[in-house]
């Protein structure tokens, strides 16, 4: 049995999912293998899978922090989820990102998502008041599964992620994804999420393949048999075992192992 764990945006979905890719996934699964999505998106990635009529075996959402069943009677059920205590990091991150880079920060705990902006401290119809991040707030947010933000350019996002990790690396793991930043708990990344899933399913790591396009995929590309799409960033291509035009080509390569 093989596992193929694929990033979604820019890897599996590049302006849509072609029929040859869908057929390849179906053949891969029919042969007794497991195919799933590993994404920085939150729980509602499951709704996208349903809407896209994708038949897959699992979703690892929030950069590996959440495992969602996608097949059978438990489809849509959260099978595992991380919960990280705030430790004061959320307010610092919201204020740092908002004041230095001018952008919002969303924080998600399991299914619930709240968005803040340092430049709208009292909140409005779009943003929650920053007081919800205070330790003594009656409706305060005390923990997170993942935070997300973005910057105007990839380089600014790289710099911002490094600043977050330098200050709060004992609590979070800020991962650059193009101009976006996904911020799961410390110790969590896509590679760790895939590793836990493989152990749960009893699949040897040598039978695990991962597909990606950007540096937030690096942990799984480097840890397992890493495959990059042609539109991947150069650093990811250099770390991968091969570069392929699409998921269908990757599946043909994996199945050729026998």
PDB file of C-alpha atoms in Angstrom:
ATOM      1  CA  UNK A   1       0.000   0.000   0.000  1.00  0.00           C
ATOM      2  CA  UNK A   2       1.193   3.501  -0.889  1.00  0.00           C
ATOM      3  CA  UNK A   3       0.141   6.899   0.412  1.00  0.00           C
ATOM      4  CA  UNK A   4       0.211   9.950  -1.845  1.00  0.00           C
ATOM      5  CA  UNK A   5      -0.344  13.122   0.183  1.00  0.00           C
ATOM      6  CA  UNK A   6      -0.773  16.190  -2.004  1.00  0.00           C
ATOM      7  CA  UNK A   7      -0.840  19.896  -1.344  1.00  0.00           C
ATOM      8  CA  UNK A   8      -4.037  21.413  -2.755  1.00  0.00           C
ATOM      9  CA  UNK A   9      -3.560  24.973  -4.050  1.00  0.00           C
ATOM     10  CA  UNK A  10      -0.954  25.063  -6.807  1.00  0.00           C
ATOM     11  CA  UNK A  11      -0.364  21.305  -6.779  1.00  0.00           C
ATOM     12  CA  UNK A  12      -3.568  19.273  -7.065  1.00  0.00           C
ATOM     13  CA  UNK A  13      -5.697  22.266  -7.999  1.00  0.00           C
ATOM     14  CA  UNK A  14      -4.096  24.526 -10.588  1.00  0.00           C
ATOM     15  CA  UNK A  15      -7.049  26.445 -11.934  1.00  0.00           C
ATOM     16  CA  UNK A  16      -9.151  23.302 -11.534  1.00  0.00           C
ATOM     17  CA  UNK A  17      -8.624  19.551 -11.332  1.00  0.00           C
ATOM     18  CA  UNK A  18      -8.467  17.870 -14.723  1.00  0.00           C
ATOM     19  CA  UNK A  19     -10.322  14.705 -15.639  1.00  0.00           C
ATOM     20  CA  UNK A  20      -7.066  12.762 -16.236  1.00  0.00           C
ATOM     21  CA  UNK A  21      -5.961  13.652 -12.697  1.00  0.00           C
ATOM     22  CA  UNK A  22      -9.309  12.536 -11.268  1.00  0.00           C
ATOM     23  CA  UNK A  23      -9.086   9.263 -13.182  1.00  0.00           C
ATOM     24  CA  UNK A  24      -5.527   8.674 -11.978  1.00  0.00           C
ATOM     25  CA  UNK A  25      -6.572   9.224  -8.352  1.00  0.00           C
ATOM     26  CA  UNK A  26      -9.478   6.797  -8.774  1.00  0.00           C
ATOM     27  CA  UNK A  27      -7.158   4.143 -10.238  1.00  0.00           C
ATOM     28  CA  UNK A  28      -4.604   4.689  -7.476  1.00  0.00           C
ATOM     29  CA  UNK A  29      -7.243   4.185  -4.783  1.00  0.00           C
ATOM     30  CA  UNK A  30      -8.840   1.225  -6.574  1.00  0.00           C
ATOM     31  CA  UNK A  31      -5.450  -0.503  -6.387  1.00  0.00           C
ATOM     32  CA  UNK A  32      -5.632  -0.323  -2.591  1.00  0.00           C
ATOM     33  CA  UNK A  33      -3.633   2.850  -2.041  1.00  0.00           C
ATOM     34  CA  UNK A  34      -4.486   6.009  -0.104  1.00  0.00           C
ATOM     35  CA  UNK A  35      -4.718   9.511  -1.575  1.00  0.00           C
ATOM     36  CA  UNK A  36      -5.304  12.651   0.438  1.00  0.00           C
ATOM     37  CA  UNK A  37      -4.861  16.397   0.667  1.00  0.00           C
ATOM     38  CA  UNK A  38      -2.460  18.220   2.997  1.00  0.00           C
ATOM     39  CA  UNK A  39      -3.316  21.908   3.155  1.00  0.00           C
ATOM     40  CA  UNK A  40      -2.935  25.108   5.115  1.00  0.00           C
ATOM     41  CA  UNK A  41      -6.681  25.616   4.773  1.00  0.00           C
ATOM     42  CA  UNK A  42      -8.924  24.973   7.773  1.00  0.00           C
ATOM     43  CA  UNK A  43     -11.749  22.480   8.445  1.00  0.00           C
ATOM     44  CA  UNK A  44     -13.873  23.883   5.627  1.00  0.00           C
ATOM     45  CA  UNK A  45     -11.508  22.322   3.106  1.00  0.00           C
ATOM     46  CA  UNK A  46     -13.867  19.388   3.569  1.00  0.00           C
ATOM     47  CA  UNK A  47     -16.704  21.420   2.014  1.00  0.00           C
ATOM     48  CA  UNK A  48     -14.465  22.168  -0.970  1.00  0.00           C
ATOM     49  CA  UNK A  49     -13.758  18.456  -1.438  1.00  0.00           C
ATOM     50  CA  UNK A  50     -17.494  17.710  -1.392  1.00  0.00           C
ATOM     51  CA  UNK A  51     -18.272  20.592  -3.760  1.00  0.00           C
ATOM     52  CA  UNK A  52     -15.515  19.497  -6.158  1.00  0.00           C
ATOM     53  CA  UNK A  53     -16.844  15.918  -6.013  1.00  0.00           C
ATOM     54  CA  UNK A  54     -13.394  14.640  -5.094  1.00  0.00           C
ATOM     55  CA  UNK A  55     -13.170  11.044  -3.913  1.00  0.00           C
ATOM     56  CA  UNK A  56     -10.182  10.849  -1.560  1.00  0.00           C
ATOM     57  CA  UNK A  57      -9.211   9.103   1.665  1.00  0.00           C
ATOM     58  CA  UNK A  58      -8.251  11.914   4.041  1.00  0.00           C
ATOM     59  CA  UNK A  59      -7.608  15.602   4.575  1.00  0.00           C
ATOM     60  CA  UNK A  60      -4.788  16.913   6.729  1.00  0.00           C
ATOM     61  CA  UNK A  61      -5.934  20.502   7.256  1.00  0.00           C
ATOM     62  CA  UNK A  62      -4.242  23.436   8.989  1.00  0.00           C
ATOM     63  CA  UNK A  63      -0.759  22.304   7.941  1.00  0.00           C
ATOM     64  CA  UNK A  64      -1.205  18.859   9.474  1.00  0.00           C
ATOM     65  CA  UNK A  65      -2.838  19.987  12.731  1.00  0.00           C
ATOM     66  CA  UNK A  66      -6.220  18.434  11.867  1.00  0.00           C
ATOM     67  CA  UNK A  67      -7.107  15.055  10.334  1.00  0.00           C
ATOM     68  CA  UNK A  68     -10.529  14.847   8.655  1.00  0.00           C
ATOM     69  CA  UNK A  69     -12.184  11.678   7.376  1.00  0.00           C
ATOM     70  CA  UNK A  70     -13.494  12.001   3.820  1.00  0.00           C
ATOM     71  CA  UNK A  71     -14.843   8.549   3.008  1.00  0.00           C
ATOM     72  CA  UNK A  72     -17.467   6.207   4.443  1.00  0.00           C
ATOM     73  CA  UNK A  73     -19.867   6.820   7.345  1.00  0.00           C
ATOM     74  CA  UNK A  74     -17.372   9.023   9.205  1.00  0.00           C
ATOM     75  CA  UNK A  75     -16.894  11.466   6.306  1.00  0.00           C
ATOM     76  CA  UNK A  76     -16.519  15.003   7.632  1.00  0.00           C
ATOM     77  CA  UNK A  77     -15.565  13.827  11.118  1.00  0.00           C
ATOM     78  CA  UNK A  78     -12.474  15.281  12.768  1.00  0.00           C
ATOM     79  CA  UNK A  79     -10.332  12.301  13.754  1.00  0.00           C
ATOM     80  CA  UNK A  80      -7.495  14.277  15.348  1.00  0.00           C
ATOM     81  CA  UNK A  81      -6.879  17.944  16.088  1.00  0.00           C
ATOM     82  CA  UNK A  82      -4.172  19.978  17.809  1.00  0.00           C
ATOM     83  CA  UNK A  83      -4.918  22.634  20.407  1.00  0.00           C
ATOM     84  CA  UNK A  84      -2.120  24.992  21.456  1.00  0.00           C
ATOM     85  CA  UNK A  85      -2.437  27.272  24.494  1.00  0.00           C
ATOM     86  CA  UNK A  86      -2.005  30.929  23.579  1.00  0.00           C
ATOM     87  CA  UNK A  87       0.840  31.798  26.014  1.00  0.00           C
ATOM     88  CA  UNK A  88       0.400  35.416  24.925  1.00  0.00           C
ATOM     89  CA  UNK A  89       1.516  34.837  21.344  1.00  0.00           C
ATOM     90  CA  UNK A  90      -1.739  35.642  19.537  1.00  0.00           C
ATOM     91  CA  UNK A  91      -1.986  39.282  20.585  1.00  0.00           C
ATOM     92  CA  UNK A  92       1.719  39.825  19.871  1.00  0.00           C
ATOM     93  CA  UNK A  93       1.381  38.303  16.395  1.00  0.00           C
ATOM     94  CA  UNK A  94      -1.776  40.294  15.594  1.00  0.00           C
ATOM     95  CA  UNK A  95      -0.150  43.559  16.666  1.00  0.00           C
ATOM     96  CA  UNK A  96       3.211  42.836  15.040  1.00  0.00           C
ATOM     97  CA  UNK A  97       1.725  41.805  11.699  1.00  0.00           C
ATOM     98  CA  UNK A  98      -0.849  44.606  11.665  1.00  0.00           C
ATOM     99  CA  UNK A  99       1.485  47.412  12.694  1.00  0.00           C
ATOM    100  CA  UNK A 100       4.549  46.303  10.716  1.00  0.00           C
ATOM    101  CA  UNK A 101       2.947  44.765   7.620  1.00  0.00           C
ATOM    102  CA  UNK A 102      -0.548  46.281   7.653  1.00  0.00           C
ATOM    103  CA  UNK A 103      -2.496  43.047   7.399  1.00  0.00           C
ATOM    104  CA  UNK A 104      -5.009  41.021   9.379  1.00  0.00           C
ATOM    105  CA  UNK A 105      -4.529  37.777  11.296  1.00  0.00           C
ATOM    106  CA  UNK A 106      -7.102  34.991  11.561  1.00  0.00           C
ATOM    107  CA  UNK A 107      -7.004  32.480  14.370  1.00  0.00           C
ATOM    108  CA  UNK A 108      -8.823  29.159  14.162  1.00  0.00           C
ATOM    109  CA  UNK A 109      -9.614  26.751  16.978  1.00  0.00           C
ATOM    110  CA  UNK A 110     -10.986  23.506  15.541  1.00  0.00           C
ATOM    111  CA  UNK A 111     -13.905  24.765  13.351  1.00  0.00           C
ATOM    112  CA  UNK A 112     -14.181  28.308  14.717  1.00  0.00           C
ATOM    113  CA  UNK A 113     -12.304  31.182  13.061  1.00  0.00           C
ATOM    114  CA  UNK A 114     -11.951  34.765  14.308  1.00  0.00           C
ATOM    115  CA  UNK A 115     -10.161  37.575  12.455  1.00  0.00           C
ATOM    116  CA  UNK A 116      -8.331  40.537  14.015  1.00  0.00           C
ATOM    117  CA  UNK A 117      -6.549  43.644  12.772  1.00  0.00           C
ATOM    118  CA  UNK A 118      -4.245  45.699  14.973  1.00  0.00           C
ATOM    119  CA  UNK A 119      -5.400  48.877  13.239  1.00  0.00           C
ATOM    120  CA  UNK A 120      -9.041  48.151  14.175  1.00  0.00           C
ATOM    121  CA  UNK A 121      -8.523  47.496  17.908  1.00  0.00           C
ATOM    122  CA  UNK A 122     -12.164  47.992  18.882  1.00  0.00           C
ATOM    123  CA  UNK A 123     -13.372  45.696  16.112  1.00  0.00           C
ATOM    124  CA  UNK A 124     -16.094  46.178  13.505  1.00  0.00           C
ATOM    125  CA  UNK A 125     -18.318  44.022  11.303  1.00  0.00           C
ATOM    126  CA  UNK A 126     -15.225  42.294   9.865  1.00  0.00           C
ATOM    127  CA  UNK A 127     -12.776  42.187  12.766  1.00  0.00           C
ATOM    128  CA  UNK A 128     -13.138  41.102  16.384  1.00  0.00           C
ATOM    129  CA  UNK A 129     -11.961  43.506  19.122  1.00  0.00           C
ATOM    130  CA  UNK A 130      -8.416  42.895  20.330  1.00  0.00           C
ATOM    131  CA  UNK A 131      -9.779  42.613  23.873  1.00  0.00           C
ATOM    132  CA  UNK A 132     -10.798  39.039  23.002  1.00  0.00           C
ATOM    133  CA  UNK A 133      -7.095  38.216  23.105  1.00  0.00           C
ATOM    134  CA  UNK A 134      -6.713  39.466  26.694  1.00  0.00           C
ATOM    135  CA  UNK A 135      -6.238  36.836  29.375  1.00  0.00           C
ATOM    136  CA  UNK A 136      -9.046  38.295  31.525  1.00  0.00           C
ATOM    137  CA  UNK A 137     -11.602  38.655  28.709  1.00  0.00           C
ATOM    138  CA  UNK A 138     -14.852  36.769  29.470  1.00  0.00           C
ATOM    139  CA  UNK A 139     -15.146  35.695  25.820  1.00  0.00           C
ATOM    140  CA  UNK A 140     -11.408  35.486  25.287  1.00  0.00           C
ATOM    141  CA  UNK A 141      -9.617  33.107  22.948  1.00  0.00           C
ATOM    142  CA  UNK A 142      -7.211  30.984  24.966  1.00  0.00           C
ATOM    143  CA  UNK A 143      -5.929  28.535  22.355  1.00  0.00           C
ATOM    144  CA  UNK A 144      -5.578  27.958  18.626  1.00  0.00           C
ATOM    145  CA  UNK A 145      -5.214  25.178  16.089  1.00  0.00           C
ATOM    146  CA  UNK A 146      -3.675  27.472  13.461  1.00  0.00           C
ATOM    147  CA  UNK A 147      -3.310  31.163  12.695  1.00  0.00           C
ATOM    148  CA  UNK A 148      -3.044  32.645   9.198  1.00  0.00           C
ATOM    149  CA  UNK A 149      -1.921  35.932   7.744  1.00  0.00           C
ATOM    150  CA  UNK A 150      -0.379  37.340   4.559  1.00  0.00           C
ATOM    151  CA  UNK A 151       1.950  40.049   3.270  1.00  0.00           C
ATOM    152  CA  UNK A 152       2.133  42.045   0.059  1.00  0.00           C
ATOM    153  CA  UNK A 153       5.036  40.019  -1.351  1.00  0.00           C
ATOM    154  CA  UNK A 154       6.679  36.623  -0.900  1.00  0.00           C
ATOM    155  CA  UNK A 155       9.813  38.275   0.479  1.00  0.00           C
ATOM    156  CA  UNK A 156       7.857  40.185   3.126  1.00  0.00           C
ATOM    157  CA  UNK A 157       6.078  36.963   4.095  1.00  0.00           C
ATOM    158  CA  UNK A 158       9.429  35.195   4.448  1.00  0.00           C
ATOM    159  CA  UNK A 159      10.697  37.994   6.675  1.00  0.00           C
ATOM    160  CA  UNK A 160       7.513  38.116   8.749  1.00  0.00           C
ATOM    161  CA  UNK A 161       7.492  34.339   9.315  1.00  0.00           C
ATOM    162  CA  UNK A 162      11.117  34.493  10.482  1.00  0.00           C
ATOM    163  CA  UNK A 163      10.274  37.276  12.947  1.00  0.00           C
ATOM    164  CA  UNK A 164       7.348  35.317  14.370  1.00  0.00           C
ATOM    165  CA  UNK A 165       9.466  32.198  14.798  1.00  0.00           C
ATOM    166  CA  UNK A 166      12.313  34.134  16.389  1.00  0.00           C
ATOM    167  CA  UNK A 167       9.977  35.545  19.060  1.00  0.00           C
ATOM    168  CA  UNK A 168       7.542  32.644  19.512  1.00  0.00           C
ATOM    169  CA  UNK A 169       9.351  29.569  18.205  1.00  0.00           C
ATOM    170  CA  UNK A 170       8.609  27.738  21.440  1.00  0.00           C
ATOM    171  CA  UNK A 171       4.855  28.055  20.772  1.00  0.00           C
ATOM    172  CA  UNK A 172       4.275  28.304  17.002  1.00  0.00           C
ATOM    173  CA  UNK A 173       5.758  27.186  13.691  1.00  0.00           C
ATOM    174  CA  UNK A 174       5.241  29.984  11.146  1.00  0.00           C
ATOM    175  CA  UNK A 175       5.387  28.572   7.607  1.00  0.00           C
ATOM    176  CA  UNK A 176       5.690  30.771   4.530  1.00  0.00           C
ATOM    177  CA  UNK A 177       3.349  29.812   1.696  1.00  0.00           C
ATOM    178  CA  UNK A 178       4.022  32.331  -1.046  1.00  0.00           C
ATOM    179  CA  UNK A 179       2.761  35.670   0.252  1.00  0.00           C
ATOM    180  CA  UNK A 180       0.726  33.873   2.925  1.00  0.00           C
ATOM    181  CA  UNK A 181       1.852  32.556   6.315  1.00  0.00           C
ATOM    182  CA  UNK A 182       0.327  29.501   7.993  1.00  0.00           C
ATOM    183  CA  UNK A 183       1.030  29.317  11.744  1.00  0.00           C
ATOM    184  CA  UNK A 184       0.292  25.932  13.360  1.00  0.00           C
ATOM    185  CA  UNK A 185       1.507  24.962  16.853  1.00  0.00           C
ATOM    186  CA  UNK A 186       5.186  24.266  17.475  1.00  0.00           C
ATOM    187  CA  UNK A 187       6.119  20.763  16.338  1.00  0.00           C
ATOM    188  CA  UNK A 188       3.381  20.673  13.703  1.00  0.00           C
ATOM    189  CA  UNK A 189       3.943  20.879   9.970  1.00  0.00           C
ATOM    190  CA  UNK A 190       2.791  18.972   6.920  1.00  0.00           C
ATOM    191  CA  UNK A 191       5.526  16.369   7.293  1.00  0.00           C
ATOM    192  CA  UNK A 192       4.563  15.603  10.886  1.00  0.00           C
ATOM    193  CA  UNK A 193       0.886  15.373   9.941  1.00  0.00           C
ATOM    194  CA  UNK A 194       1.658  12.879   7.178  1.00  0.00           C
ATOM    195  CA  UNK A 195       3.926  10.870   9.503  1.00  0.00           C
ATOM    196  CA  UNK A 196       1.173  10.512  12.098  1.00  0.00           C
ATOM    197  CA  UNK A 197      -1.337   9.474   9.451  1.00  0.00           C
ATOM    198  CA  UNK A 198       1.040   6.881   7.985  1.00  0.00           C
ATOM    199  CA  UNK A 199       1.635   5.401  11.440  1.00  0.00           C
ATOM    200  CA  UNK A 200      -2.102   5.293  12.104  1.00  0.00           C
ATOM    201  CA  UNK A 201      -2.682   3.422   8.837  1.00  0.00           C
ATOM    202  CA  UNK A 202       0.312   1.120   9.286  1.00  0.00           C
ATOM    203  CA  UNK A 203       2.028   2.278   6.089  1.00  0.00           C
ATOM    204  CA  UNK A 204       5.862   2.201   6.096  1.00  0.00           C
ATOM    205  CA  UNK A 205       7.455   5.587   5.539  1.00  0.00           C
ATOM    206  CA  UNK A 206       9.245   4.210   2.470  1.00  0.00           C
ATOM    207  CA  UNK A 207       5.805   3.817   0.869  1.00  0.00           C
ATOM    208  CA  UNK A 208       4.807   7.436   1.487  1.00  0.00           C
ATOM    209  CA  UNK A 209       4.939  10.013  -1.321  1.00  0.00           C
ATOM    210  CA  UNK A 210       4.206  13.715  -0.969  1.00  0.00           C
ATOM    211  CA  UNK A 211       3.515  16.333  -3.634  1.00  0.00           C
ATOM    212  CA  UNK A 212       3.935  20.084  -3.329  1.00  0.00           C
ATOM    213  CA  UNK A 213       4.777  23.419  -4.892  1.00  0.00           C
ATOM    214  CA  UNK A 214       5.927  25.823  -2.174  1.00  0.00           C
ATOM    215  CA  UNK A 215       8.118  25.997   0.907  1.00  0.00           C
ATOM    216  CA  UNK A 216       5.319  25.214   3.358  1.00  0.00           C
ATOM    217  CA  UNK A 217       5.413  21.759   1.704  1.00  0.00           C
ATOM    218  CA  UNK A 218       9.139  21.350   2.351  1.00  0.00           C
ATOM    219  CA  UNK A 219       8.782  19.344   5.574  1.00  0.00           C
ATOM    220  CA  UNK A 220       6.883  16.542   3.853  1.00  0.00           C
ATOM    221  CA  UNK A 221       8.913  16.707   0.639  1.00  0.00           C
ATOM    222  CA  UNK A 222      12.151  16.292   2.595  1.00  0.00           C
ATOM    223  CA  UNK A 223      10.844  13.689   5.059  1.00  0.00           C
ATOM    224  CA  UNK A 224       9.287  11.261   2.573  1.00  0.00           C
ATOM    225  CA  UNK A 225       9.527  10.575  -1.166  1.00  0.00           C
ATOM    226  CA  UNK A 226       9.087  14.170  -2.275  1.00  0.00           C
ATOM    227  CA  UNK A 227       7.606  15.038  -5.672  1.00  0.00           C
ATOM    228  CA  UNK A 228       7.316  18.569  -7.039  1.00  0.00           C
ATOM    229  CA  UNK A 229       5.073  19.969  -9.745  1.00  0.00           C
ATOM    230  CA  UNK A 230       6.671  21.925 -12.581  1.00  0.00           C
ATOM    231  CA  UNK A 231       5.382  25.234 -11.200  1.00  0.00           C
ATOM    232  CA  UNK A 232       7.066  24.627  -7.817  1.00  0.00           C
ATOM    233  CA  UNK A 233       9.597  27.076  -6.410  1.00  0.00           C
ATOM    234  CA  UNK A 234      13.233  26.174  -7.208  1.00  0.00           C
ATOM    235  CA  UNK A 235      14.080  25.328  -3.590  1.00  0.00           C
ATOM    236  CA  UNK A 236      11.346  22.692  -3.465  1.00  0.00           C
ATOM    237  CA  UNK A 237      12.323  21.210  -6.827  1.00  0.00           C
ATOM    238  CA  UNK A 238      15.881  20.861  -5.554  1.00  0.00           C
ATOM    239  CA  UNK A 239      14.677  18.918  -2.498  1.00  0.00           C
ATOM    240  CA  UNK A 240      12.320  16.631  -4.440  1.00  0.00           C
ATOM    241  CA  UNK A 241      13.119  13.236  -5.943  1.00  0.00           C
ATOM    242  CA  UNK A 242      11.448  14.259  -9.185  1.00  0.00           C
ATOM    243  CA  UNK A 243       9.546  17.036 -10.952  1.00  0.00           C
ATOM    244  CA  UNK A 244       6.287  16.201 -12.731  1.00  0.00           C
ATOM    245  CA  UNK A 245       3.674  18.007 -14.836  1.00  0.00           C
ATOM    246  CA  UNK A 246       0.769  16.959 -12.614  1.00  0.00           C
ATOM    247  CA  UNK A 247      -0.570  14.478 -10.050  1.00  0.00           C
ATOM    248  CA  UNK A 248      -1.473  11.966 -12.770  1.00  0.00           C
ATOM    249  CA  UNK A 249       2.176  11.745 -13.833  1.00  0.00           C
ATOM    250  CA  UNK A 250       3.216  11.294 -10.213  1.00  0.00           C
ATOM    251  CA  UNK A 251       0.760   8.434  -9.778  1.00  0.00           C
ATOM    252  CA  UNK A 252       2.100   6.699 -12.884  1.00  0.00           C
ATOM    253  CA  UNK A 253       5.592   7.019 -11.431  1.00  0.00           C
ATOM    254  CA  UNK A 254       4.564   5.578  -8.047  1.00  0.00           C
ATOM    255  CA  UNK A 255       2.612   2.702  -9.585  1.00  0.00           C
ATOM    256  CA  UNK A 256       5.620   1.784 -11.723  1.00  0.00           C
ATOM    257  CA  UNK A 257       7.317   0.645  -8.513  1.00  0.00           C
ATOM    258  CA  UNK A 258       4.935  -2.302  -8.485  1.00  0.00           C
TER     259      UNK A 258
END
